[in-house]
């Protein structure tokens, strides 16, 4: 047993929840090891193609479940490497949601006001900026013009993008080779490394077990080319474990660990939310757009620019109104989804069933430059449940990279279906007015519903029956294990969740530091932002004593 490796803190995953914890704990003096299942790619490694084995297939994890499929990051930097960098803050009403449990889901200690200084801290750290209309893409401009024409409002989305550096290549999902997107590779992770944290890619954590003074983390090595191939493994002992493997993997690791950890909270692997997400594809009528909206790119085209620009730049937030009934609130965001899965799932507006393949679809594909994709984020009922875990990993691997079959079951309730239908109808009303376009939702017949923002499978809350974590992100009845990724978010947010996941991770750190100190780790809390800023630290300081009290 003397050869077993030991450290102060093991962090599983290097996305927002893992990177933020790694930076603060390492900066405070703890010995930190980050175990990441995916590869470690740098800017020059991000390729602009869709070939098997390129960065596009290496850094994604697509898991098909029963009724729900999950697309997430699989690399150092996690979801921040593949996300579209839209960083809105959750609306105030979100924190008062009841969802399917019939009472407030969020802990009493957290609301929009109490989370605001943590949002500010993330905004300063990345940083996040508000775009103006000169920053939006052609697609964003078209969406804004259509919203205005139908009597709706539209706004440029806040983003973690350096627009002065962005080349509008629209390859953001494959990783940004220009470092314009402020992924965690450009801030928290290099800062954590500078303070002595160690990041180990291609280390897949399988389970946790108890030791006399903490926990043992069991991992296996993943082949760099074929993720189905498992190499040698090892163990790492730590006083504190922070799980941040994502809402599709963190609960699976815990489920597999129950025989060695002991009974887990009932909510582990339950109450999964897909953030109520839905996608619609509009086929733009170039002539009507020119005639009705007066748009002209200057080269005789009104639009024909689906592939030009970046991710979401414009959103309609008219339905983010707290006075509306639950499940009737949603945001509508213009988005570029690159060829591949999106091409398959996009349906022919008004076509005969099935419309995801066939002659009509072939004709639709000829006009792909005139597509406009709208991303809908609604309210769901947290109806996802994970079944028994696979022998290793978070899924049964099907292909050499990217694709797996998971145990998640998702059967949408009437509430969720109603929210989807209302949001679909709104998009149709906006874009089909005066013949601007024809619109159809993506099909759910191929891979079920789908989400790029999985949430809530190990959520925080005050009720032990419906939340796996307390309001400080510690796993109930398992002191020293914390969860800081999207699985800790209680439910759908109606907006892109990265900003909220990051703010909650920042807020969780004081309690993690306190738990580490109780276990004899010499660590302090109070580091500035990764680039040395301290402005936001003053506002969060008022909450730190309560968060650190145990």
mmCIF file of C-alpha atoms in Angstrom, residues 243 246-247 250-252 254 265 267-272 386 455-461 466-470 473 475 483-490:
data_model
loop_
_atom_site.group_PDB
_atom_site.id
_atom_site.type_symbol
_atom_site.label_atom_id
_atom_site.label_comp_id
_atom_site.label_asym_id
_atom_site.label_seq_id
_atom_site.Cartn_x
_atom_site.Cartn_y
_atom_site.Cartn_z
ATOM 1 C CA UNK A 243 -16.606 15.541 -9.300
ATOM 2 C CA UNK A 246 -20.551 16.506 -16.519
ATOM 3 C CA UNK A 247 -24.212 15.725 -15.901
ATOM 4 C CA UNK A 250 -20.807 12.337 -12.724
ATOM 5 C CA UNK A 251 -23.911 10.380 -11.604
ATOM 6 C CA UNK A 252 -22.664 7.270 -13.425
ATOM 7 C CA UNK A 254 -21.259 7.672 -8.274
ATOM 8 C CA UNK A 265 -28.714 9.913 -1.939
ATOM 9 C CA UNK A 267 -31.420 11.888 -6.234
ATOM 10 C CA UNK A 268 -28.111 10.663 -7.688
ATOM 11 C CA UNK A 269 -28.857 9.893 -11.329
ATOM 12 C CA UNK A 270 -32.413 11.242 -11.141
ATOM 13 C CA UNK A 271 -34.124 14.518 -12.037
ATOM 14 C CA UNK A 272 -31.989 14.943 -15.174
ATOM 15 C CA UNK A 386 -30.089 6.992 -15.296
ATOM 16 C CA UNK A 455 -28.207 19.451 -16.065
ATOM 17 C CA UNK A 456 -29.509 18.384 -12.655
ATOM 18 C CA UNK A 457 -28.576 14.686 -12.379
ATOM 19 C CA UNK A 458 -26.879 15.338 -8.989
ATOM 20 C CA UNK A 459 -28.529 18.562 -7.991
ATOM 21 C CA UNK A 460 -28.212 20.934 -5.052
ATOM 22 C CA UNK A 461 -31.230 21.597 -2.858
ATOM 23 C CA UNK A 466 -35.037 15.347 -4.191
ATOM 24 C CA UNK A 467 -31.465 16.694 -4.091
ATOM 25 C CA UNK A 468 -28.188 14.799 -3.980
ATOM 26 C CA UNK A 469 -26.156 17.761 -2.693
ATOM 27 C CA UNK A 470 -26.592 20.356 0.003
ATOM 28 C CA UNK A 473 -22.391 21.215 -3.274
ATOM 29 C CA UNK A 475 -22.722 14.985 -1.473
ATOM 30 C CA UNK A 483 -20.008 18.109 -7.277
ATOM 31 C CA UNK A 484 -19.474 21.349 -9.196
ATOM 32 C CA UNK A 485 -20.526 20.663 -12.798
ATOM 33 C CA UNK A 486 -23.872 21.046 -14.586
ATOM 34 C CA UNK A 487 -25.311 18.073 -12.722
ATOM 35 C CA UNK A 488 -25.493 20.305 -9.613
ATOM 36 C CA UNK A 489 -27.834 22.852 -11.279
ATOM 37 C CA UNK A 490 -31.375 22.099 -10.023
#
